Coordinates of C-alpha atoms in Angstrom, one line a residue:
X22 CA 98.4 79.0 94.4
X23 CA 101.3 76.7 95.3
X24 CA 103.2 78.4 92.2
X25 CA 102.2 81.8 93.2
X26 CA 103.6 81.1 97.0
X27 CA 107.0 79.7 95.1
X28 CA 107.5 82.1 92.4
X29 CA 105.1 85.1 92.7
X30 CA 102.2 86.2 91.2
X31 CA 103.9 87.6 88.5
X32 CA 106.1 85.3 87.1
X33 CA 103.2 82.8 87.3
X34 CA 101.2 84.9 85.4
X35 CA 104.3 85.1 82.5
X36 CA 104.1 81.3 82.5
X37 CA 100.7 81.3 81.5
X38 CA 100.7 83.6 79.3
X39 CA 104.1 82.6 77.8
X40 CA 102.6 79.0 77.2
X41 CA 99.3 80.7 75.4
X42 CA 100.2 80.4 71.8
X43 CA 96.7 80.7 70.0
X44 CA 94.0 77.9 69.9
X45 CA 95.6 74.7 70.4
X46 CA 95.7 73.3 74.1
X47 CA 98.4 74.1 76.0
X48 CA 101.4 71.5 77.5
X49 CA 101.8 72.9 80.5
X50 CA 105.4 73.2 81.9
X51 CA 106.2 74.8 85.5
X52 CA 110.1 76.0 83.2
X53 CA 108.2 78.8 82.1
X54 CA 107.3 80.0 85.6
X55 CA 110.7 79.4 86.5
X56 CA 111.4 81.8 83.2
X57 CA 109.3 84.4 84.5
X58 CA 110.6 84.3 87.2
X59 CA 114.4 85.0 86.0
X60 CA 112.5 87.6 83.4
X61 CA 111.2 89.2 86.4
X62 CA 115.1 89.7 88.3
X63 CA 116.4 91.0 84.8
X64 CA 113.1 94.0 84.5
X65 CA 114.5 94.6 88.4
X66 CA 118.4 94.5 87.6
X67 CA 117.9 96.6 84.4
X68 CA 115.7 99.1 86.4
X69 CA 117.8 99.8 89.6
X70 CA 121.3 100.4 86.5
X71 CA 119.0 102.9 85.1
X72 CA 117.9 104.4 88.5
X73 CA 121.6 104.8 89.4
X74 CA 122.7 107.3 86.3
X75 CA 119.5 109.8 87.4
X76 CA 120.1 112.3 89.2
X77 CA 116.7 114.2 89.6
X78 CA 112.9 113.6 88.6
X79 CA 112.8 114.0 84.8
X80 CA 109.9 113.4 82.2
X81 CA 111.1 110.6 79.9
X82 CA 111.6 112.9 76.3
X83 CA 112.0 110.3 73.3
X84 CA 115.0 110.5 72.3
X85 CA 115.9 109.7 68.5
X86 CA 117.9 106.4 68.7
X87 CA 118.3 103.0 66.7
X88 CA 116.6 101.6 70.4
X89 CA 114.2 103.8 70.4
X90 CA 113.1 102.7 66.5
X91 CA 112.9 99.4 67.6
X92 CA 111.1 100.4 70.8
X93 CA 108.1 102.4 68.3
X94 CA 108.1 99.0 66.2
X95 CA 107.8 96.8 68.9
X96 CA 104.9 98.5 70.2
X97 CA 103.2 98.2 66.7
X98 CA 103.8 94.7 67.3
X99 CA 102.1 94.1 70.4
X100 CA 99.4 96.6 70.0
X101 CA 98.6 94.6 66.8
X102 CA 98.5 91.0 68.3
X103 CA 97.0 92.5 71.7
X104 CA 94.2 93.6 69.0
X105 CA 94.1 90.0 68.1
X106 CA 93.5 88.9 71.4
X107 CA 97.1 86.7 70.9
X108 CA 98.5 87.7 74.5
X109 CA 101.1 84.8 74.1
X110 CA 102.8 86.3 70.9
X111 CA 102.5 89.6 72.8
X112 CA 104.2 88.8 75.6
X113 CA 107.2 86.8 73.5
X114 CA 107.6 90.3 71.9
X115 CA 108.3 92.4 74.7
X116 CA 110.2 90.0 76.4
X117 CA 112.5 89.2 73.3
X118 CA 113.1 93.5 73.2
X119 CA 113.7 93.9 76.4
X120 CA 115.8 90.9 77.1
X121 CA 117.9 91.1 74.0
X122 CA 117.8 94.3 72.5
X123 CA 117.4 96.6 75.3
X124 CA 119.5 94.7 78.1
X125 CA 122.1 92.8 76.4
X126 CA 122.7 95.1 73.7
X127 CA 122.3 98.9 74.4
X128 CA 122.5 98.4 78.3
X129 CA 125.8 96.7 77.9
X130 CA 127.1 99.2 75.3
X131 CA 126.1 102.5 77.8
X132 CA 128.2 101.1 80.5
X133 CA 130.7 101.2 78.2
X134 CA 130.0 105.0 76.9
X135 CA 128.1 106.7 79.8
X136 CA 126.4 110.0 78.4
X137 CA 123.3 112.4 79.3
X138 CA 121.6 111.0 75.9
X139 CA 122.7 107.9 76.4
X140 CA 121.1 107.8 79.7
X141 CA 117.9 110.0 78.6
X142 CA 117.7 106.9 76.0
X143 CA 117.9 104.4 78.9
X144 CA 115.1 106.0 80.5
X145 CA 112.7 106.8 78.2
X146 CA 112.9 103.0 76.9
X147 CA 112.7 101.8 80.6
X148 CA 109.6 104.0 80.8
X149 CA 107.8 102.7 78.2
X150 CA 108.7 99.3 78.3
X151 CA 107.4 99.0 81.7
X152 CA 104.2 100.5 80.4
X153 CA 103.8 98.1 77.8
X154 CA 104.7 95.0 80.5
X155 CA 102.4 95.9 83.0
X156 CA 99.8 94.1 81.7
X157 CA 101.9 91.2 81.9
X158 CA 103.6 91.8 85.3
X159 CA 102.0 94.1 87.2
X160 CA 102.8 94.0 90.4
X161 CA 106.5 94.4 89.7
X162 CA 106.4 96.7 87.0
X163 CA 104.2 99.5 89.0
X164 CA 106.6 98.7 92.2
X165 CA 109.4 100.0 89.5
X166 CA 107.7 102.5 88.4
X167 CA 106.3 104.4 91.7
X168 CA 110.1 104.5 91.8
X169 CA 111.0 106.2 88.9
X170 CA 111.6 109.7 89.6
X171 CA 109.4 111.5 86.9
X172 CA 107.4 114.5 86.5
X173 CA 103.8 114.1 86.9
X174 CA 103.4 110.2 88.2
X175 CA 100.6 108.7 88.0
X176 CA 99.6 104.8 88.7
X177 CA 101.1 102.7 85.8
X178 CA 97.8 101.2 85.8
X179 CA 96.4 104.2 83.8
X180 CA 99.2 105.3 81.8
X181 CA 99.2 105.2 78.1
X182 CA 101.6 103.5 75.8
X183 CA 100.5 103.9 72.3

């Protein structure tokens, strides 16, 4: 409790799950917390960039993309360790696409060339990848979401994402 009042539910929940790494015990560390926590501000950061280049409620269309790719093989990923009840490996997954390939990369790179695909793109990734974090973050990925100005919304909690 003393974590969640510090860092939030969510990031607390990210350190536990970040530190669950199959059947050996577990060394706990209060850095991985921190971690989620700093994961968390980036899934905000990355959300209200994305929020700014729509203009009107859209439904997220997949667009055909390198990102996207990546996006369809990442969920592979995760669906396959989720599967394997490996929620650790999972959670490394999603947060290594949407850290590195989705933020630092193609964010960065559509500031630099601002188009309606290459925001369509942003979207639609957003979208899903706060689908497949939810489990993971849930609080702040449905408060993003309920934000999102799509075309039939329903609760994140019931959405699919395969």
């Amino acid at each position: 409790l003393d974590l969640i009042e510090k860092y939030g539910a969510d990031a607390t929940r990210f350190g536990i799950i970040w530190q669950t790494m199959g059947t050996q015990d577990m060394k706990w560390s209060e850095e991985h917390v921190v971690a989620g926590k700093k994961f968390a501000n980036k899934i905000w950061n990355a959300s209200r960039f994305v929020l700014k280049q729509i203009d009107s409620p859209i439904s997220p269309i997949s667009p055909i993309s390198p990102i996207v790719r990546q996006l369809e093989a990442t969920k592979k990923s995760i669906d396959n360790h989720l599967s394997n009840y490996e929620f650790g490996q999972a959670l490394h997954e999603i947060y290594d696409f949407f850290w590195h390939e989705y933020c630092d990369k193609y964010l960065e790179e559509a500031k630099k060339q601002p188009s309606e695909e290459t925001n369509a793109t942003l979207f639609y990734v957003l979208v899903e990848s706060l689908k497949i974090l939810h489990p993971f973050m849930p609080f702040l990925t449905e408060e993003i979401y309920q934000k999102l100005p799509l075309v039939d919304k329903k609760l994140l909690l019931v959405e699919s994402w395969e």
